[in-house]
Tab-separated table of C-alpha atoms and ligand atoms in Angstrom:
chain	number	residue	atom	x	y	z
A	1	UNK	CA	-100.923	-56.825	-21.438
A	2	UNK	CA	-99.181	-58.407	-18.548
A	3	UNK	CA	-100.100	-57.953	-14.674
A	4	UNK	CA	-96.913	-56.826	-12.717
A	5	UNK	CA	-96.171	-57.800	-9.247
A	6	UNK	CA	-93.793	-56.846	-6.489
A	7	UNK	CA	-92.529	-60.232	-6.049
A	8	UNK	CA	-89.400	-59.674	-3.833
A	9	UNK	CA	-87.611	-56.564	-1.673
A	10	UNK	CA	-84.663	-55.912	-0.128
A	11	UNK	CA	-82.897	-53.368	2.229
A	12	UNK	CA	-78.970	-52.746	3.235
A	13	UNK	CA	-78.972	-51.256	6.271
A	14	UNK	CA	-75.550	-49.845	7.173
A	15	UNK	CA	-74.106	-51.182	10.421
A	16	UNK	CA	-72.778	-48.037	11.804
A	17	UNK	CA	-75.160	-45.821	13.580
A	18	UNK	CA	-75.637	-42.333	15.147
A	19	UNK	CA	-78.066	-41.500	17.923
A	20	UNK	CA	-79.015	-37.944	18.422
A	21	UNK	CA	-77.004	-37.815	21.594
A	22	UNK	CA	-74.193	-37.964	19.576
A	23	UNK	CA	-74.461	-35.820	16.787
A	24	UNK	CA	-76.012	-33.131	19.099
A	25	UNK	CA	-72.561	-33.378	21.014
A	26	UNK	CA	-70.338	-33.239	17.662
A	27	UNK	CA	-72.506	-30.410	16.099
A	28	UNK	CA	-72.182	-28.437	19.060
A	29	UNK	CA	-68.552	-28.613	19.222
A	30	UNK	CA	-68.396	-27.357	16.519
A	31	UNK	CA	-70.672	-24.550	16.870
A	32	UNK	CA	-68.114	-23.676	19.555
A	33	UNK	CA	-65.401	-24.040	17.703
A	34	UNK	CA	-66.481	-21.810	14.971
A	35	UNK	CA	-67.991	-19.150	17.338
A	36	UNK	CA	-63.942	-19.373	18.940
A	37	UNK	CA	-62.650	-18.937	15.800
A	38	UNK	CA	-64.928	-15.686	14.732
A	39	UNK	CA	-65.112	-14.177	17.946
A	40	UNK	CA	-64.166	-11.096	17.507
A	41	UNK	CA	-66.792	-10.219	14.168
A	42	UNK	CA	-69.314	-12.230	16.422
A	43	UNK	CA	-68.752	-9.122	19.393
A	44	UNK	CA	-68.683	-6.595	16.862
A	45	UNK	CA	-71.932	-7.814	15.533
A	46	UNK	CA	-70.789	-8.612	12.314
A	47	UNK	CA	-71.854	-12.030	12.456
A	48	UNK	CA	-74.239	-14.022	14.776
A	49	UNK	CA	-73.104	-16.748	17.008
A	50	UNK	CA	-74.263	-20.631	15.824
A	51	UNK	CA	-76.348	-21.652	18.478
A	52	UNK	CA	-76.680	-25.449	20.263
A	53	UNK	CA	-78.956	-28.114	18.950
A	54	UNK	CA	-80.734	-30.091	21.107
A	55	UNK	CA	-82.192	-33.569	21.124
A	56	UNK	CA	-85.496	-32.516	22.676
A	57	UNK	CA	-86.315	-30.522	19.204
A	58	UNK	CA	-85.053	-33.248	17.503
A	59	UNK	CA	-86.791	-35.608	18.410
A	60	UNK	CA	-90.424	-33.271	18.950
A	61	UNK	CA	-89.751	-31.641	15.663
A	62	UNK	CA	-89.407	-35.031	14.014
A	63	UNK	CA	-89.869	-38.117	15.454
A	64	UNK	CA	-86.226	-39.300	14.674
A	65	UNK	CA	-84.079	-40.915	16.807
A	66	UNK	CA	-81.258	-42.078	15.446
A	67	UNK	CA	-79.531	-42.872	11.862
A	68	UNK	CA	-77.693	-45.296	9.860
A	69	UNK	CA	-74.817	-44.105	7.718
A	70	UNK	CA	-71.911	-45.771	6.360
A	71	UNK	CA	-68.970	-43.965	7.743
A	72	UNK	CA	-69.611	-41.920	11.099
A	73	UNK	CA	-66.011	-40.865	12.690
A	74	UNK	CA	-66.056	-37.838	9.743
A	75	UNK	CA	-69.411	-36.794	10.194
A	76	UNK	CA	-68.981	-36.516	14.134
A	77	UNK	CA	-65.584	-34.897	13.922
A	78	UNK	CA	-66.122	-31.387	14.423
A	79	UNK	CA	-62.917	-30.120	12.449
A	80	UNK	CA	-64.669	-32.254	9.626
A	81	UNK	CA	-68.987	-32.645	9.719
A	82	UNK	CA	-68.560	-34.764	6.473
A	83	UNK	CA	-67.992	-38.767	6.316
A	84	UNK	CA	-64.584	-40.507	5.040
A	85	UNK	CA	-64.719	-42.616	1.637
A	86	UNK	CA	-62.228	-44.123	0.146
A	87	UNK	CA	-60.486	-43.361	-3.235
A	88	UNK	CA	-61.740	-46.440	-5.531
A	89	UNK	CA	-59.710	-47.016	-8.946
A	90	UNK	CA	-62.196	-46.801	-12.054
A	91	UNK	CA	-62.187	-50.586	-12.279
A	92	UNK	CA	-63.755	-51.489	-9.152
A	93	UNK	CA	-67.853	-51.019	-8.611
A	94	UNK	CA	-68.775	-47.598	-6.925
A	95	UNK	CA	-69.691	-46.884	-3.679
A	96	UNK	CA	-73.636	-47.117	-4.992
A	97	UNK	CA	-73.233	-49.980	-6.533
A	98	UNK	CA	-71.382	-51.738	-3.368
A	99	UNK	CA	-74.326	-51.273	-1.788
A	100	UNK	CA	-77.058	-51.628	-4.349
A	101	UNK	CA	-76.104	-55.498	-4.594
A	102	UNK	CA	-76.738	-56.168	-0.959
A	103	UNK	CA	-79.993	-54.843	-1.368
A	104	UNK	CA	-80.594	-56.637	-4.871
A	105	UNK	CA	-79.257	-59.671	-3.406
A	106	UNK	CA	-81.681	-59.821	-0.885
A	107	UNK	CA	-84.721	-58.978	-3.106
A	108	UNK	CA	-83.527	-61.261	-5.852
A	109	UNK	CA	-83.712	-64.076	-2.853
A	110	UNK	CA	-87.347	-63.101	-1.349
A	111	UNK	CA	-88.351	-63.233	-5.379
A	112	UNK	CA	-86.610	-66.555	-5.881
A	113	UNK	CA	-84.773	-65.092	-8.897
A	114	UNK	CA	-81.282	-64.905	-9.732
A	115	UNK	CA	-79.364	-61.639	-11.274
A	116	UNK	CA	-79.561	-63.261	-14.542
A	117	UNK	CA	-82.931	-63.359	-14.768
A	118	UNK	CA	-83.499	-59.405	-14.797
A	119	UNK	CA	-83.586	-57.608	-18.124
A	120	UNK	CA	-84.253	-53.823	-16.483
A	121	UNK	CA	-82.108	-52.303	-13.986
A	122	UNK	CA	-83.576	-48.595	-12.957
A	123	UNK	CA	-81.163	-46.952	-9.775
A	124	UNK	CA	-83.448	-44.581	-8.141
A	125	UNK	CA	-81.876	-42.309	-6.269
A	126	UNK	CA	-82.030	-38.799	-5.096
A	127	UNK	CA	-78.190	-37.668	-5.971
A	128	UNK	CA	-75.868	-39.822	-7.953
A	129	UNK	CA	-71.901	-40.568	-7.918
A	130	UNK	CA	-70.969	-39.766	-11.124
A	131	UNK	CA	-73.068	-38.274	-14.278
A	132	UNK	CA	-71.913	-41.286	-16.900
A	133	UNK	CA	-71.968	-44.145	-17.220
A	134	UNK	CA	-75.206	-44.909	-15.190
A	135	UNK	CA	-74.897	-45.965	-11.732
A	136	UNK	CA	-77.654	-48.453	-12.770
A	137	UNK	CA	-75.452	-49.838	-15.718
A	138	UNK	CA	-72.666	-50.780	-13.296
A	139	UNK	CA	-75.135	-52.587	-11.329
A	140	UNK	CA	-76.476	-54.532	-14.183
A	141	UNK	CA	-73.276	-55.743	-14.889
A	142	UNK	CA	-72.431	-56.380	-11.333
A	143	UNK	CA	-75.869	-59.004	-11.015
A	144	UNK	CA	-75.093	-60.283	-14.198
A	145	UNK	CA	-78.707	-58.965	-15.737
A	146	UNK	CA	-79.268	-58.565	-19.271
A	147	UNK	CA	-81.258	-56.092	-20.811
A	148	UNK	CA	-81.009	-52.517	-19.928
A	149	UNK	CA	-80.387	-50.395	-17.118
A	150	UNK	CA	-80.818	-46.688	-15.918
A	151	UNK	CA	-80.515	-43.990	-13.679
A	152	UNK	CA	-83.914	-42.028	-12.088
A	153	UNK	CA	-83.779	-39.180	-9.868
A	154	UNK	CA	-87.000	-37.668	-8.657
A	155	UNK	CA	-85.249	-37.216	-4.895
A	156	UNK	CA	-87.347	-38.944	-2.172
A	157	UNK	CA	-90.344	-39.972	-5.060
A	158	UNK	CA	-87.649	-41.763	-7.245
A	159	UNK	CA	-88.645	-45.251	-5.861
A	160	UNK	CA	-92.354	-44.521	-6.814
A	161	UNK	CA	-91.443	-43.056	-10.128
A	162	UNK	CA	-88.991	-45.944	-10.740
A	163	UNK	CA	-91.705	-48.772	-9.774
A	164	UNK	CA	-94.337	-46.572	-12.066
A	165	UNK	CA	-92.229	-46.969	-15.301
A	166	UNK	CA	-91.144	-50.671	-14.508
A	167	UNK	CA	-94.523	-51.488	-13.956
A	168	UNK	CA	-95.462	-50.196	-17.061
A	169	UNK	CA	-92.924	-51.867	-19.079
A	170	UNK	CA	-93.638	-55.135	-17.336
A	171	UNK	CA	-97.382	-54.752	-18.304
A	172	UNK	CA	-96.952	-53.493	-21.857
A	173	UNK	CA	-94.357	-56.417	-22.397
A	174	UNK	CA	-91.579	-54.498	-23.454
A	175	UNK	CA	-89.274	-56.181	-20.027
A	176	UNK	CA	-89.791	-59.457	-18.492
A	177	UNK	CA	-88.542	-58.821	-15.136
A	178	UNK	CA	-87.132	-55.395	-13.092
A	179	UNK	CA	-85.277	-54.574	-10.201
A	180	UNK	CA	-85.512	-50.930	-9.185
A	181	UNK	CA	-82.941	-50.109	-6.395
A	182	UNK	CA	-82.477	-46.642	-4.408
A	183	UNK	CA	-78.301	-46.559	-2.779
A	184	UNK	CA	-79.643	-43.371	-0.713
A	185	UNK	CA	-75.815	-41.924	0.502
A	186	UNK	CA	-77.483	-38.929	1.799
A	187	UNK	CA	-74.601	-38.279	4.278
A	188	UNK	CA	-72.365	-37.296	1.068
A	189	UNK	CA	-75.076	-34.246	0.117
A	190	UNK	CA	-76.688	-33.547	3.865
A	191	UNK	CA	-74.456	-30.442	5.147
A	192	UNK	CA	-73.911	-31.328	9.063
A	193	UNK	CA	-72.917	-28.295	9.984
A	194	UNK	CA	-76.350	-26.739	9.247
A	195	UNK	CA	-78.117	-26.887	12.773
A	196	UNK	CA	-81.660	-26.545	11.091
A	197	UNK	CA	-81.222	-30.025	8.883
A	198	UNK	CA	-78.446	-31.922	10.338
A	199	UNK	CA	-80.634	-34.435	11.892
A	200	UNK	CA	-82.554	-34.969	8.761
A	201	UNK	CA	-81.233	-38.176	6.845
A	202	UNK	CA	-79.673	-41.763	7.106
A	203	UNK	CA	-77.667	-43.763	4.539
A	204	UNK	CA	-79.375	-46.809	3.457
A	205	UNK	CA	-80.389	-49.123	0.189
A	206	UNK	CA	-83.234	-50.538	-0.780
A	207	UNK	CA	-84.341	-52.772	-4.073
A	208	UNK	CA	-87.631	-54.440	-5.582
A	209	UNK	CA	-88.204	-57.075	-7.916
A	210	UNK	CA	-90.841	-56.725	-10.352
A	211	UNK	CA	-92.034	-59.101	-12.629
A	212	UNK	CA	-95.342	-60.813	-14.508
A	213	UNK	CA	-96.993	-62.346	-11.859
A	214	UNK	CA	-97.740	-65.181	-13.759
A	215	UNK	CA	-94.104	-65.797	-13.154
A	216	UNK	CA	-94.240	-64.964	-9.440
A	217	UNK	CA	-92.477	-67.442	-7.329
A	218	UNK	CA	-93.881	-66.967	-4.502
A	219	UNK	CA	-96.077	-64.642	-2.260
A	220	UNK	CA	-96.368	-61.403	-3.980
A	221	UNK	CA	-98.473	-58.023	-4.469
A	222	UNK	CA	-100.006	-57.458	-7.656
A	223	UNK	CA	-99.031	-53.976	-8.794
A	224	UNK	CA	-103.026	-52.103	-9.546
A	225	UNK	CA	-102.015	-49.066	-10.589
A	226	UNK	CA	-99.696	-46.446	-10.005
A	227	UNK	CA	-99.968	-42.636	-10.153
A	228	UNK	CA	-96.702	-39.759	-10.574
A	229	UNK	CA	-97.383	-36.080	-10.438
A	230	UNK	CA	-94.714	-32.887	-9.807
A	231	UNK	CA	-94.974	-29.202	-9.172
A	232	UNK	CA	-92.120	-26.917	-9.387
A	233	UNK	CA	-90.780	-25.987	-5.915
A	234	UNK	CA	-87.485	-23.983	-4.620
A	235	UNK	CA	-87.779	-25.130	-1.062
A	236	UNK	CA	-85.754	-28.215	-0.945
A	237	UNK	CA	-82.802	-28.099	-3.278
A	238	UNK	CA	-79.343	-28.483	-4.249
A	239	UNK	CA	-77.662	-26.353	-6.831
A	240	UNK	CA	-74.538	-28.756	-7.185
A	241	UNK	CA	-73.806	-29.286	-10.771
A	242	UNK	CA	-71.582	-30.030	-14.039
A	243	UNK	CA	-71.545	-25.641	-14.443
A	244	UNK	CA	-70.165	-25.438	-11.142
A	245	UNK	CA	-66.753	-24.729	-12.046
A	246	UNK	CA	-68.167	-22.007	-14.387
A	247	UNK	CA	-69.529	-19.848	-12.150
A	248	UNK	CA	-67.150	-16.808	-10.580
A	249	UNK	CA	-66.969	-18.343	-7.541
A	250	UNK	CA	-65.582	-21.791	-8.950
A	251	UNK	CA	-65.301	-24.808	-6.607
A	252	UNK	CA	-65.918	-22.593	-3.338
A	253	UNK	CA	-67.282	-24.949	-0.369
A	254	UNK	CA	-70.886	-22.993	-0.774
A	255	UNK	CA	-73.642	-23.773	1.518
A	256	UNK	CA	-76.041	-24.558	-1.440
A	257	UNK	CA	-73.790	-27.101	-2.933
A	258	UNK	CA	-75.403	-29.172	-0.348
A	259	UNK	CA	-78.967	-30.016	0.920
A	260	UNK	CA	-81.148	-26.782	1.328
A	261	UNK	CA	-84.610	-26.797	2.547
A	262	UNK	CA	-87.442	-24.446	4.030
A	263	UNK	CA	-88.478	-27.417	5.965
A	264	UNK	CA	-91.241	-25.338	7.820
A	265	UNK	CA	-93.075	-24.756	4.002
A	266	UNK	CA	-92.241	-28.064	2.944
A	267	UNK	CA	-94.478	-29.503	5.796
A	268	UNK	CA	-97.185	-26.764	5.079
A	269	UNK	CA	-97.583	-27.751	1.073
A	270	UNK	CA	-96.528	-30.911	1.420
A	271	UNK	CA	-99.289	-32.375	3.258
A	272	UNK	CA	-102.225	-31.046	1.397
A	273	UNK	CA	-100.470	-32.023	-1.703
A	274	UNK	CA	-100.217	-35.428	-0.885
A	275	UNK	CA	-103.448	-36.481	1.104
A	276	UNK	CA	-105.030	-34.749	-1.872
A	277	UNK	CA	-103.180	-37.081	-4.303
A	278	UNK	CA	-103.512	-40.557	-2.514
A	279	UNK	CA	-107.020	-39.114	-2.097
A	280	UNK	CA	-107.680	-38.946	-6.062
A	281	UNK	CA	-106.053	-41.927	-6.670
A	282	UNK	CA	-107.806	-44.245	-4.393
A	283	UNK	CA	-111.041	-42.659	-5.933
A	284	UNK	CA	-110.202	-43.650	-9.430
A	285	UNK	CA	-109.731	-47.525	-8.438
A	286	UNK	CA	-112.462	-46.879	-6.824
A	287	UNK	CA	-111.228	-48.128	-3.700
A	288	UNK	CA	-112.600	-46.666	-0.285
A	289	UNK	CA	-110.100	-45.505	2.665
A	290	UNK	CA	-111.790	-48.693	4.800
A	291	UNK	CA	-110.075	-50.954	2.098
A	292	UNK	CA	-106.725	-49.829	2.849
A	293	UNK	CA	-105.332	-52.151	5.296
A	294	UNK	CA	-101.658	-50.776	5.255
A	295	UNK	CA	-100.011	-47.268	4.165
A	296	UNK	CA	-96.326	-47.480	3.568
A	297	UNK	CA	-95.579	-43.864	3.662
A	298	UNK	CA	-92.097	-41.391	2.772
A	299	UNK	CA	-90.195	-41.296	6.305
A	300	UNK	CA	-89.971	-37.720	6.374
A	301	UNK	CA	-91.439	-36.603	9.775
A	302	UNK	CA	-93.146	-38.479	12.163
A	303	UNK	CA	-96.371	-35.560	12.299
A	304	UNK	CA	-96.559	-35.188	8.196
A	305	UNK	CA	-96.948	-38.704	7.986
A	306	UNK	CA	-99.566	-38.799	11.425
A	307	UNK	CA	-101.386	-35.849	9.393
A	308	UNK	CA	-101.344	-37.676	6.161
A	309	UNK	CA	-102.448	-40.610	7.550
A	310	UNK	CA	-105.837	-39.029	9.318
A	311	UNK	CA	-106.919	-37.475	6.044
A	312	UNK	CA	-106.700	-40.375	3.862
A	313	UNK	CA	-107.936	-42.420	6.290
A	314	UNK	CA	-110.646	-40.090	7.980
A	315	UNK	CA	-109.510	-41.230	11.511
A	316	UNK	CA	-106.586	-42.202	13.475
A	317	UNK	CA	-104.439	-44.669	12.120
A	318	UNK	CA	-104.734	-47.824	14.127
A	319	UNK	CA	-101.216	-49.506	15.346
A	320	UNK	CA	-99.406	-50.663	12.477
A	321	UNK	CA	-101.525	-49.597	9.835
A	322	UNK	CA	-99.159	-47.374	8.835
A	323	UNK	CA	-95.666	-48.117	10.160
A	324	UNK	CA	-92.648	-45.746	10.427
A	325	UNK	CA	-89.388	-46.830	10.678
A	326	UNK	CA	-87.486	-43.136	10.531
A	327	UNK	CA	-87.030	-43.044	14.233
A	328	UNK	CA	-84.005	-45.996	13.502
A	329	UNK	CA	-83.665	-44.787	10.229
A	330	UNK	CA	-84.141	-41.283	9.757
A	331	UNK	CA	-85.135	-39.475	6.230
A	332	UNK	CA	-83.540	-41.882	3.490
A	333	UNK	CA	-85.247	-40.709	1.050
A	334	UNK	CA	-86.308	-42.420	-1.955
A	335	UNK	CA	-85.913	-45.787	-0.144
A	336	UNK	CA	-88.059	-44.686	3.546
A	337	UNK	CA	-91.514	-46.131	1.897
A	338	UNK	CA	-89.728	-49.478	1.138
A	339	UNK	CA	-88.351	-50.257	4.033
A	340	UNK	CA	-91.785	-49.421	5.174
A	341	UNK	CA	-93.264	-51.885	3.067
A	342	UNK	CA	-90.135	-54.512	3.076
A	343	UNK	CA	-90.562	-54.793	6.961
A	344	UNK	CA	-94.117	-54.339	7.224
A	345	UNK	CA	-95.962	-56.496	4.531
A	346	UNK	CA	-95.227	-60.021	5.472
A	347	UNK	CA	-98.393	-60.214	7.170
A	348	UNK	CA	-101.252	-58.917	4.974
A	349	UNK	CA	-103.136	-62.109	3.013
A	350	UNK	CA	-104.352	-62.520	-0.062
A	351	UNK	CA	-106.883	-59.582	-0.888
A	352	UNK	CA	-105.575	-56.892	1.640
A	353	UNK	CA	-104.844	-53.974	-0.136
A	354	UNK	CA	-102.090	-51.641	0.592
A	355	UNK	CA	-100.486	-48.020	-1.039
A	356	UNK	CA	-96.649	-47.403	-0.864
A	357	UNK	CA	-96.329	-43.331	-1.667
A	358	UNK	CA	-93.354	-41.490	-1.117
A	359	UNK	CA	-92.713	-37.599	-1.984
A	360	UNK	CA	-90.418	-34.423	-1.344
A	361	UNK	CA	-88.120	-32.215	-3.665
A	362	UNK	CA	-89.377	-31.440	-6.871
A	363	UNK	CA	-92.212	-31.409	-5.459
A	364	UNK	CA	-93.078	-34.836	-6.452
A	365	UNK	CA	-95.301	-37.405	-5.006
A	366	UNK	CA	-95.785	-41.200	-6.576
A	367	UNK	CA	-97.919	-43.652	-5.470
A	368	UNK	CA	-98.358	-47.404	-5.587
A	369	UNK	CA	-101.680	-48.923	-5.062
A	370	UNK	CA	-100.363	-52.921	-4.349
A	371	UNK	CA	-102.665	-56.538	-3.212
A	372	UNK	CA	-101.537	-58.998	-1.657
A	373	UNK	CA	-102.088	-61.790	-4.764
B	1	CO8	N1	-81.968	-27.781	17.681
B	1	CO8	C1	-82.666	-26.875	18.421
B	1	CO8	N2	-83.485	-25.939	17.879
B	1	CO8	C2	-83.584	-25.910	16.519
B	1	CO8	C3	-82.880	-26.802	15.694
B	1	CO8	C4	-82.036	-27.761	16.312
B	1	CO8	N3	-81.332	-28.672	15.599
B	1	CO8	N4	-83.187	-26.534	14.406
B	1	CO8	C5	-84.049	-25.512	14.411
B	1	CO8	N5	-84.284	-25.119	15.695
B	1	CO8	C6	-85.149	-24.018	16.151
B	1	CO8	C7	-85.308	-22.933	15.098
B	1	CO8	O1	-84.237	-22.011	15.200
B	1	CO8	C8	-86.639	-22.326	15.479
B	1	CO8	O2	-86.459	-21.442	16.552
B	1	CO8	P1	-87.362	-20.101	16.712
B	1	CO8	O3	-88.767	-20.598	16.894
B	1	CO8	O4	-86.785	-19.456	17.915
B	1	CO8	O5	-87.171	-19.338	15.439
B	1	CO8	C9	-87.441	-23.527	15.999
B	1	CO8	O6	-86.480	-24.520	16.352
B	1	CO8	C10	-88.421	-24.071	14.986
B	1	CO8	O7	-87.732	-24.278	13.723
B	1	CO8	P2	-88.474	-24.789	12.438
B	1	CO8	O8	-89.660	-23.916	12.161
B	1	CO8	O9	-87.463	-24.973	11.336
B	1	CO8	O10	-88.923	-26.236	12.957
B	1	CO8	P3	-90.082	-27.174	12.462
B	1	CO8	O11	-91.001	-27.420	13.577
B	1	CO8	O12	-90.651	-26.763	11.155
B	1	CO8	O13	-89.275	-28.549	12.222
B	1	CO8	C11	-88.371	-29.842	10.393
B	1	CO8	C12	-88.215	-28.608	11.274
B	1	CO8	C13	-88.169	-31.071	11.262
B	1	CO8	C14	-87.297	-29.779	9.307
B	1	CO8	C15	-89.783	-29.892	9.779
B	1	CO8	O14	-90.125	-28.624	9.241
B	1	CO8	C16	-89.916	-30.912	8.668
B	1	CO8	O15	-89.655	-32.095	8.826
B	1	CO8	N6	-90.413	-30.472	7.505
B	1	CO8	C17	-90.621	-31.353	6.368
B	1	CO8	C18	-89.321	-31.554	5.704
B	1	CO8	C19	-89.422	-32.552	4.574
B	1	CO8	O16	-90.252	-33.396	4.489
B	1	CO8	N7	-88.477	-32.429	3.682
B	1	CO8	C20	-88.377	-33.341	2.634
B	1	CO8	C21	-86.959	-33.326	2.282
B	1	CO8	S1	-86.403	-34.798	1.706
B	1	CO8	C22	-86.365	-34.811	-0.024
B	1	CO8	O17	-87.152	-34.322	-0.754
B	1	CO8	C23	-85.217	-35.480	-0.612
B	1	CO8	C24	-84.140	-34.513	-0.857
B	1	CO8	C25	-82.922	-35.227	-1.326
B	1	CO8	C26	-82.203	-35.958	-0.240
B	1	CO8	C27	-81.165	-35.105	0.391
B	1	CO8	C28	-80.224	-35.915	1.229
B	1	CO8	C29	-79.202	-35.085	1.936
């Protein structure tokens, strides 16, 4: 058996960016613009207006304040509420892949590897481009790794669940050395014209090298143990599909194509679920919530992750002990915990003990239990 380590990571962050200001202002033109448009069922009752969103609730309800995505002039035109991306001929990488390499790149450099080097490719993602071939295929040829590659999708948890079963291969020997990388596009699958969840997500990428860390090449976290769990939920889903054409209504623009949530339950059954989890698997290291000097948490909501962070901890969390970074980023899903952890680890030493856990749809919830080596 080998011990893995987290030996490099890595995060794209796309340069374009919308503050709340601004997508308040596009959403609510077009909230007039539709309530123009069906004015007349709107007086006879027949449908109700779409009211304004504000920044104040976005920011209370939340804690975000502002987004990266990779194409904004679609998304903030209110004849559109949906980015622009280009046609791209079968031949050229993907639009996942593009930006899966930045992020590899930059992990592959912290780790001191090259692309080479890596025999397991996993892309962890919450939705992904195409069904076949694997995004994560294209972006093992793209580094040049050998080996295998991919695809995972456990929405927000997929980084977890990707580092679990990298991890595992690493230790049992089966792999040599992984890179597990989440291209989050969520502005392709968010629906912006929903006032209760178009404030919800950024686009961003994120990647982490994992190898023996014998082999590390520099400062690194050993990887202790990890721990995956799921329980079937309807509250946050998304009913796009291969039978979609099938159905009666065909390729009809329905609202539950896109992202659907009952965000107010998903906070309620979230939170126990979790604290309860990192709870049990702190236990069974037998490590005490005074040895955790850092929490890398999912970058869901600014209170979950305040509530979260006083249960496991039994206190208030001091400054910086667990960061957030979703009021620049907003919800990216799988890859919120690592940025977490790829701009917040650099100064823990050798014995500090951390926990990267991320969850959401499924509901899942995975958790990394990491020293600094
Ligand atoms: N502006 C102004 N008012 C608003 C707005 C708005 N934009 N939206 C809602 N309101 C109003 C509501 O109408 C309601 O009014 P009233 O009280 O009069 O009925 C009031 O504000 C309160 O509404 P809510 O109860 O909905 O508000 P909450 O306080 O619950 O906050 C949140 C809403 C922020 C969504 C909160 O519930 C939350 O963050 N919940 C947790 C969500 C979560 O963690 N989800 C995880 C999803 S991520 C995941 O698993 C990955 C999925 C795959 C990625 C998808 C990418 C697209």
């Amino acid at each position: 058996m080998h011990q893995p380590a987290i030996t490099g990571s890595g995060v794209f962050t796309p340069p374009e960016v919308i503050t709340n200001a601004e997508l308040v202002e596009a959403f609510n033109a077009y909230a007039d613009l539709m309530n123009a448009r069906n004015a007349e069922a709107i007086a006879a009752g027949e449908m109700e207006p779409i009211e304004h969103s504000s920044t104040g609730f976005i920011l209370k309800a939340s804690g975000i304040e502002q987004r990266h995505v990779l194409e904004k002039e679609g998304i903030l035109d209110p004849h559109r509420m949906y980015p622009h991306f280009r046609k791209r001929s079968d031949e050229e990488p993907g639009l996942m892949t593009e930006i899966a390499m930045e992020a590899c790149n930059s992990a592959l450099e912290q780790a001191g590897r090259r692309g080479a080097e890596i025999d397991l490719v996993i892309c962890a993602a919450s939705n992904m481009e195409r069904a076949y071939p694997a995004i994560a295929i294209e972006i093992q040829k793209e580094l040049g790794a050998g080996g295998f590659a991919f695809d995972v999708n456990v929405a927000c948890s997929s980084a977890t669940f990707g580092i679990q079963a990298a991890a595992d291969m690493i230790r049992t020997g089966s792999v040599r050395r992984a890179i597990v990388v989440n291209p989050e596009i969520t502005s392709g699958h968010l629906e912006w014209r929903d006032r209760d969840c178009h404030f919800i997500f950024g686009d961003v990428c994120t990647a982490t090298v994992i190898e023996r860390a014998e082999e590390a090449q520099g400062a690194h976290f050993l990887v202790r143990s990890t721990r995956c769990a799921t329980e079937f939920s309807n509250n946050i889903r998304n009913n796009n599909g291969f039978l979609r054409r099938t159905r009666p209504d065909g390729m009809a623009d329905r609202r539950d194509m896109q992202f659907m949530q009952n965000g107010r339950k998903v906070f309620k059954e979230v939170v126990p679920m979790v604290s309860a989890h990192i709870g049990a698997h702190l236990h069974d290291e037998g490590v005490a919530a005074d040895d955790i000097r850092r929490l890398w948490l999912h970058q869901a909501n600014k209170g979950m992750n305040d509530m979260i962070g006083r249960k496991v901890l039994g206190r208030v969390p001091a400054p910086g002990e667990q960061p957030n970074i979703l009021q620049d980023y907003a919800n990216t899903s799988s890859a919120g915990s690592i940025i977490a952890f790829s701009q917040n680890s650099d100064d823990l030493v050798a014995g500090d003990i951390g926990l990267i856990c991320s969850f959401g749809a499924g509901y899942s919830v995975g958790s990394v239990l990491v020293e600094r080596a």
